[in-house]
mmCIF file of C-alpha atoms in Angstrom:
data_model
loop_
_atom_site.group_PDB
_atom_site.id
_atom_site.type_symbol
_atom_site.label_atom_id
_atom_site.label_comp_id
_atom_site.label_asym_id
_atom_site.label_seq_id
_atom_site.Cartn_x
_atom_site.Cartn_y
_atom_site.Cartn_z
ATOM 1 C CA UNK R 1 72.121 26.138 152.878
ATOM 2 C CA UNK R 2 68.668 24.923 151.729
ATOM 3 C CA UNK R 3 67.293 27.908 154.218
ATOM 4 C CA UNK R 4 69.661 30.789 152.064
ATOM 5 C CA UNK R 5 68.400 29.950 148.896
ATOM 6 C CA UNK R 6 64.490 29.675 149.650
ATOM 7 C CA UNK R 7 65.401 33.190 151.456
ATOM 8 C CA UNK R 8 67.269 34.079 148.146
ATOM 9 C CA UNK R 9 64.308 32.854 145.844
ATOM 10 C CA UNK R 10 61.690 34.534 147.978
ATOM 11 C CA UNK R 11 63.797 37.735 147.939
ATOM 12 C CA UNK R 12 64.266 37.469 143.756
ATOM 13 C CA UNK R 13 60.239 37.153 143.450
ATOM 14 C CA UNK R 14 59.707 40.126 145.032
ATOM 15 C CA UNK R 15 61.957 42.141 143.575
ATOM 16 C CA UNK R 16 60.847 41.094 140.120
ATOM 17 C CA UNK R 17 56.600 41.157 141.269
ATOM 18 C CA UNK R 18 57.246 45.054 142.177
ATOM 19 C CA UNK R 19 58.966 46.066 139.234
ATOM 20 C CA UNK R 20 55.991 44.867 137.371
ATOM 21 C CA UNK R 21 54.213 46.644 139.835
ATOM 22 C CA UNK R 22 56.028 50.108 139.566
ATOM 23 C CA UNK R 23 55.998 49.721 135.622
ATOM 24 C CA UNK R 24 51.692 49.001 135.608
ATOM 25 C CA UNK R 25 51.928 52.729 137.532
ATOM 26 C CA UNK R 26 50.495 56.577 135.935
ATOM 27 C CA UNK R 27 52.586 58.774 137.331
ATOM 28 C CA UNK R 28 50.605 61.626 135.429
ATOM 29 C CA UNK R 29 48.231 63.540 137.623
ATOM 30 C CA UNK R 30 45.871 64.308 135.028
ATOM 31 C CA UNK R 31 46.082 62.192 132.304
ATOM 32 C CA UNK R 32 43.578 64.557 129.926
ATOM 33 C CA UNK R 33 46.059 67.167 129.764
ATOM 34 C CA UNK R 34 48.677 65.194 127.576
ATOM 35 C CA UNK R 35 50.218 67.556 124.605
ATOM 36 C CA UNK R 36 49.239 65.525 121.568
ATOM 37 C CA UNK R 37 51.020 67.585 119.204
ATOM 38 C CA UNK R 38 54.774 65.878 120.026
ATOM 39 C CA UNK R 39 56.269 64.083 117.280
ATOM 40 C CA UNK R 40 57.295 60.534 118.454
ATOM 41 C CA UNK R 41 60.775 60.080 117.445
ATOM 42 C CA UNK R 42 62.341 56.527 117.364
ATOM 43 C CA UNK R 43 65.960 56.251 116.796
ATOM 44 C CA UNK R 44 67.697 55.203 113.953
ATOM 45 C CA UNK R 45 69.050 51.314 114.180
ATOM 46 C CA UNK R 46 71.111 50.264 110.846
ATOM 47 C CA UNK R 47 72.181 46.702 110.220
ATOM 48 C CA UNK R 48 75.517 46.819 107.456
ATOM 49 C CA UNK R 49 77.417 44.349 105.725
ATOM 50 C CA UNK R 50 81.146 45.649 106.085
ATOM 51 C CA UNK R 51 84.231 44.770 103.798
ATOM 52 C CA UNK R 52 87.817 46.033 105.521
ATOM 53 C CA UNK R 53 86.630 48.213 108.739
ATOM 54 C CA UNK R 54 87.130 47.826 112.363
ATOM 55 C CA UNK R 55 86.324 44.143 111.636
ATOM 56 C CA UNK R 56 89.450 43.788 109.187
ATOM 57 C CA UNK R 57 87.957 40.989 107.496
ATOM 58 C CA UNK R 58 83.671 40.557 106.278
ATOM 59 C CA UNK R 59 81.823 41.320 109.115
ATOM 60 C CA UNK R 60 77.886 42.190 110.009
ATOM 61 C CA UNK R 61 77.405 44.972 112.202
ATOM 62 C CA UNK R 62 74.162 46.519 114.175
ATOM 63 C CA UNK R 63 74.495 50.399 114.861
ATOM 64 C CA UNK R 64 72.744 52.473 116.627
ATOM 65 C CA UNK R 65 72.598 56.120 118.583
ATOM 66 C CA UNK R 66 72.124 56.346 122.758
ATOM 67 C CA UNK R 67 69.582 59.358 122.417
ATOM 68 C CA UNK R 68 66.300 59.918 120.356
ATOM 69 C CA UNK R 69 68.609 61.720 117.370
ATOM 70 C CA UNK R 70 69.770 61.023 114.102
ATOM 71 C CA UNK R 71 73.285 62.080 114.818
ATOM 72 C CA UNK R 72 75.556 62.234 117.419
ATOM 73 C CA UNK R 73 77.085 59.627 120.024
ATOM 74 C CA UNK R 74 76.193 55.856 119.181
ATOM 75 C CA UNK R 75 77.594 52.792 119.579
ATOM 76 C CA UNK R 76 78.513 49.713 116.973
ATOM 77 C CA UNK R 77 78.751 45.552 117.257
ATOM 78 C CA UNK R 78 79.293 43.186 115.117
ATOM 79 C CA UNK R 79 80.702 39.966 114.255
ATOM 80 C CA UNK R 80 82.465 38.964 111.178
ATOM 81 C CA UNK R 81 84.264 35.780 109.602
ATOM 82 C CA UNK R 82 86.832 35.694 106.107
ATOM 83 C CA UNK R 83 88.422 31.934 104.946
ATOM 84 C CA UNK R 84 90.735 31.402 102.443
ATOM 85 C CA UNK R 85 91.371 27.912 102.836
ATOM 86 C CA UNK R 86 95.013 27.797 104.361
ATOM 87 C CA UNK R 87 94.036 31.518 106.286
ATOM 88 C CA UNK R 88 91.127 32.316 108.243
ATOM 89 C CA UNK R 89 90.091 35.207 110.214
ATOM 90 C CA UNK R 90 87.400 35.408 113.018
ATOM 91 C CA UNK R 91 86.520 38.958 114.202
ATOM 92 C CA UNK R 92 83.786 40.680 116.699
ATOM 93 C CA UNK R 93 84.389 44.559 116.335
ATOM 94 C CA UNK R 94 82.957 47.300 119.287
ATOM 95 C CA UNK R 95 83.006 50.735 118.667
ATOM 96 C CA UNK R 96 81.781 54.227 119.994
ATOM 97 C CA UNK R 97 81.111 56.560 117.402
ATOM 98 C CA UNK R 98 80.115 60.140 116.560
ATOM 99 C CA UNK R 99 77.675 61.386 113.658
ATOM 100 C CA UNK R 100 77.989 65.000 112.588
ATOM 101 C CA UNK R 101 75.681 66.262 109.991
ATOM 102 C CA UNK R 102 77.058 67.505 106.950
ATOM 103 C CA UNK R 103 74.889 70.173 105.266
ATOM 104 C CA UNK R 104 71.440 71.221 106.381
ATOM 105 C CA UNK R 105 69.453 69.908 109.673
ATOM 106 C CA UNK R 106 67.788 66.965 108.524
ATOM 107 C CA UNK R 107 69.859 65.778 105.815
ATOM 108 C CA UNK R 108 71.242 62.069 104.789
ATOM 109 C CA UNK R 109 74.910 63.306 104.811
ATOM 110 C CA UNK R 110 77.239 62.336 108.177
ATOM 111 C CA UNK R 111 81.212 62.411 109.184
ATOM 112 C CA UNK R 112 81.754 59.718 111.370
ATOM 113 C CA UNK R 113 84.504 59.414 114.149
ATOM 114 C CA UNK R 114 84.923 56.164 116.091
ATOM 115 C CA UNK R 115 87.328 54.475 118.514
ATOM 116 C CA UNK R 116 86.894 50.782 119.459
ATOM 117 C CA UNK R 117 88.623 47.528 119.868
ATOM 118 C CA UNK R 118 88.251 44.365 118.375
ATOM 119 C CA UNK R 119 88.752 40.782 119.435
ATOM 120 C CA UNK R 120 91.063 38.888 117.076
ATOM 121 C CA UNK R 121 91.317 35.629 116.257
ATOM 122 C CA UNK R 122 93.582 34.417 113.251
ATOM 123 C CA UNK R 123 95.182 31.102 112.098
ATOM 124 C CA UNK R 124 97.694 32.054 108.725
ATOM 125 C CA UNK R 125 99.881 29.950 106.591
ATOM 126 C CA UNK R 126 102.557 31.446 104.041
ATOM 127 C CA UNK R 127 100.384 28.846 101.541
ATOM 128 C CA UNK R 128 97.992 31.196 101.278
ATOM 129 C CA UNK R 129 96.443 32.279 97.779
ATOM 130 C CA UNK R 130 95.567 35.473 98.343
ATOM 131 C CA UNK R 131 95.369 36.798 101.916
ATOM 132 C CA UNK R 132 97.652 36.151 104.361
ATOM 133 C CA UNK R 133 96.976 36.411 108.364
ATOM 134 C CA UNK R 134 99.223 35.882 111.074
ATOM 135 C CA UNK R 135 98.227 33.584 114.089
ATOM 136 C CA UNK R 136 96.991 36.212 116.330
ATOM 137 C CA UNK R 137 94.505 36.053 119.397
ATOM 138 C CA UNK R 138 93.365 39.314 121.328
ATOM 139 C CA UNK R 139 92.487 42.755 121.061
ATOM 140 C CA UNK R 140 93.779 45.020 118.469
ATOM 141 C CA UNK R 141 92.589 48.952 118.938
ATOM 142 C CA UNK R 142 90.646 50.682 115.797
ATOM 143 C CA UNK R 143 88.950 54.093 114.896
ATOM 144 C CA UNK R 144 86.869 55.220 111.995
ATOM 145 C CA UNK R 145 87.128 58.774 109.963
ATOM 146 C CA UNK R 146 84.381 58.282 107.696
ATOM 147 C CA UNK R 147 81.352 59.424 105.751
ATOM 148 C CA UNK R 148 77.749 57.740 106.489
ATOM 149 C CA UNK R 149 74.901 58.461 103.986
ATOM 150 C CA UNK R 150 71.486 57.781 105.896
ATOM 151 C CA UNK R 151 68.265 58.799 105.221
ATOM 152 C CA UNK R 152 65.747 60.400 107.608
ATOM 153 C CA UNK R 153 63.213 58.040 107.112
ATOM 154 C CA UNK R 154 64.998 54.727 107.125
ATOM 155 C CA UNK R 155 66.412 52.626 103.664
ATOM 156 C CA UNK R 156 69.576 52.286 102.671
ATOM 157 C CA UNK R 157 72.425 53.203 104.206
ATOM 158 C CA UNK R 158 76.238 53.793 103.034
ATOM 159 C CA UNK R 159 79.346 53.816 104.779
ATOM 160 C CA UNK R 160 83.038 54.482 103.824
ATOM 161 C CA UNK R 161 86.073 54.891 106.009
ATOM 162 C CA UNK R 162 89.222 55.165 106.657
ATOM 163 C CA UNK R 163 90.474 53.007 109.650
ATOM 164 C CA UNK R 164 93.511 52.558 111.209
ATOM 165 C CA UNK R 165 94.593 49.381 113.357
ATOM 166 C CA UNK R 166 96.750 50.012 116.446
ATOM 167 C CA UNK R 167 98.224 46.519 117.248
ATOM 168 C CA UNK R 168 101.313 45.438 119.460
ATOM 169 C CA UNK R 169 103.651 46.155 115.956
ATOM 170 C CA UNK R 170 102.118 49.764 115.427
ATOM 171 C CA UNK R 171 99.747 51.067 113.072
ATOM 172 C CA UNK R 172 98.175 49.665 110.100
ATOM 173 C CA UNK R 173 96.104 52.026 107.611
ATOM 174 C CA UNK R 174 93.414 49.795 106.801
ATOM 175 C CA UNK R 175 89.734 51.265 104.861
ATOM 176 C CA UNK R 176 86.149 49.987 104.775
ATOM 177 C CA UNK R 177 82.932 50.157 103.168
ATOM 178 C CA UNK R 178 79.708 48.698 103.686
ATOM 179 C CA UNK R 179 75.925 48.687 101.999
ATOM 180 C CA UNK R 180 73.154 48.135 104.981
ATOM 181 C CA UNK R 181 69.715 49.132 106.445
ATOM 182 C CA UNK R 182 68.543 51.646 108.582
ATOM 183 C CA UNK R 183 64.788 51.411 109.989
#
């Protein structure tokens, strides 16, 4: 037993020492000939406070795309928390999601499309004042059909959806909109 895991240890060094070796490497041949004309391009990341939404309560999300662009396929997480007193909701929404630009290349104007799920957790009491929740705990499916205002150069950003909630009783047409920051 001891022998496995000194093999196992030994075997985990290595494999971690040469990564750092393969990362310290230049792969370019000639290192004079680099083309210092191309724009560096760092994708857009925007943090947003969400009312309603995929998170069906208050939630705060981080959003961001999975190539160097402004628009198209991203993903979304977040985590969100409402009380009321007698009703309480705890929520952590995941979606994948689409920008299409609206308007000219390069503009701040985006439909949105997303389709996600959520993990649910509610206690609810009829004594509630204003919100009632049912005592639910799992995963409830959403999607967004949306707008997304975003600027180019980071600042703020705007969101508002529409967003319906497929749960084991059908289909609830819920809405959101949130106020964040995109750098």
């Amino acid at each position: 037993m001891k022998r496995t895991f000194t093999l196992k240890a030994i075997f985990l060094l290595l494999l971690v020492t040469s990564s750092f070796y393969l990362k310290a490497q230049n792969l370019e041949t000639n290192p004079i000939k680099r083309d210092t004309t191309k724009e560096e391009f760092i994708k857009p990341r925007t943090v947003f406070l969400e009312v309603g939404g995929p998170g069906l309560a208050l939630t705060l999300n981080y959003d961001t795309r999975f190539g160097n662009n402004r628009d198209k396929f991203g993903y979304r997480v977040g985590a969100g928390y409402y009380n009321t007193g007698a009703n309480w909701v705890a929520s952590i929404p995941l979606q994948i999601n689409y920008l299409a630009p609206l308007g000219h290349e390069g503009g701040s104007s985006f439909a949105e499309f997303g389709a996600g799920t959520t993990f649910v957790r509610s206690q609810g009491s009829n004594k509630g004042t204003f919100f009632e929740f049912d005592n639910i705990t799992g995963f409830i499916g959403t999607a967004t059909i949306g707008y997304r205002f975003q600027q180019d150069n980071g600042g703020i950003n705007f969101r508002i959806a529409f967003v319906p909630v497929l749960y084991d009783d059908g289909v609830i047409a819920e809405g959101g909109i949130s106020i964040g920051y995109t750098f």
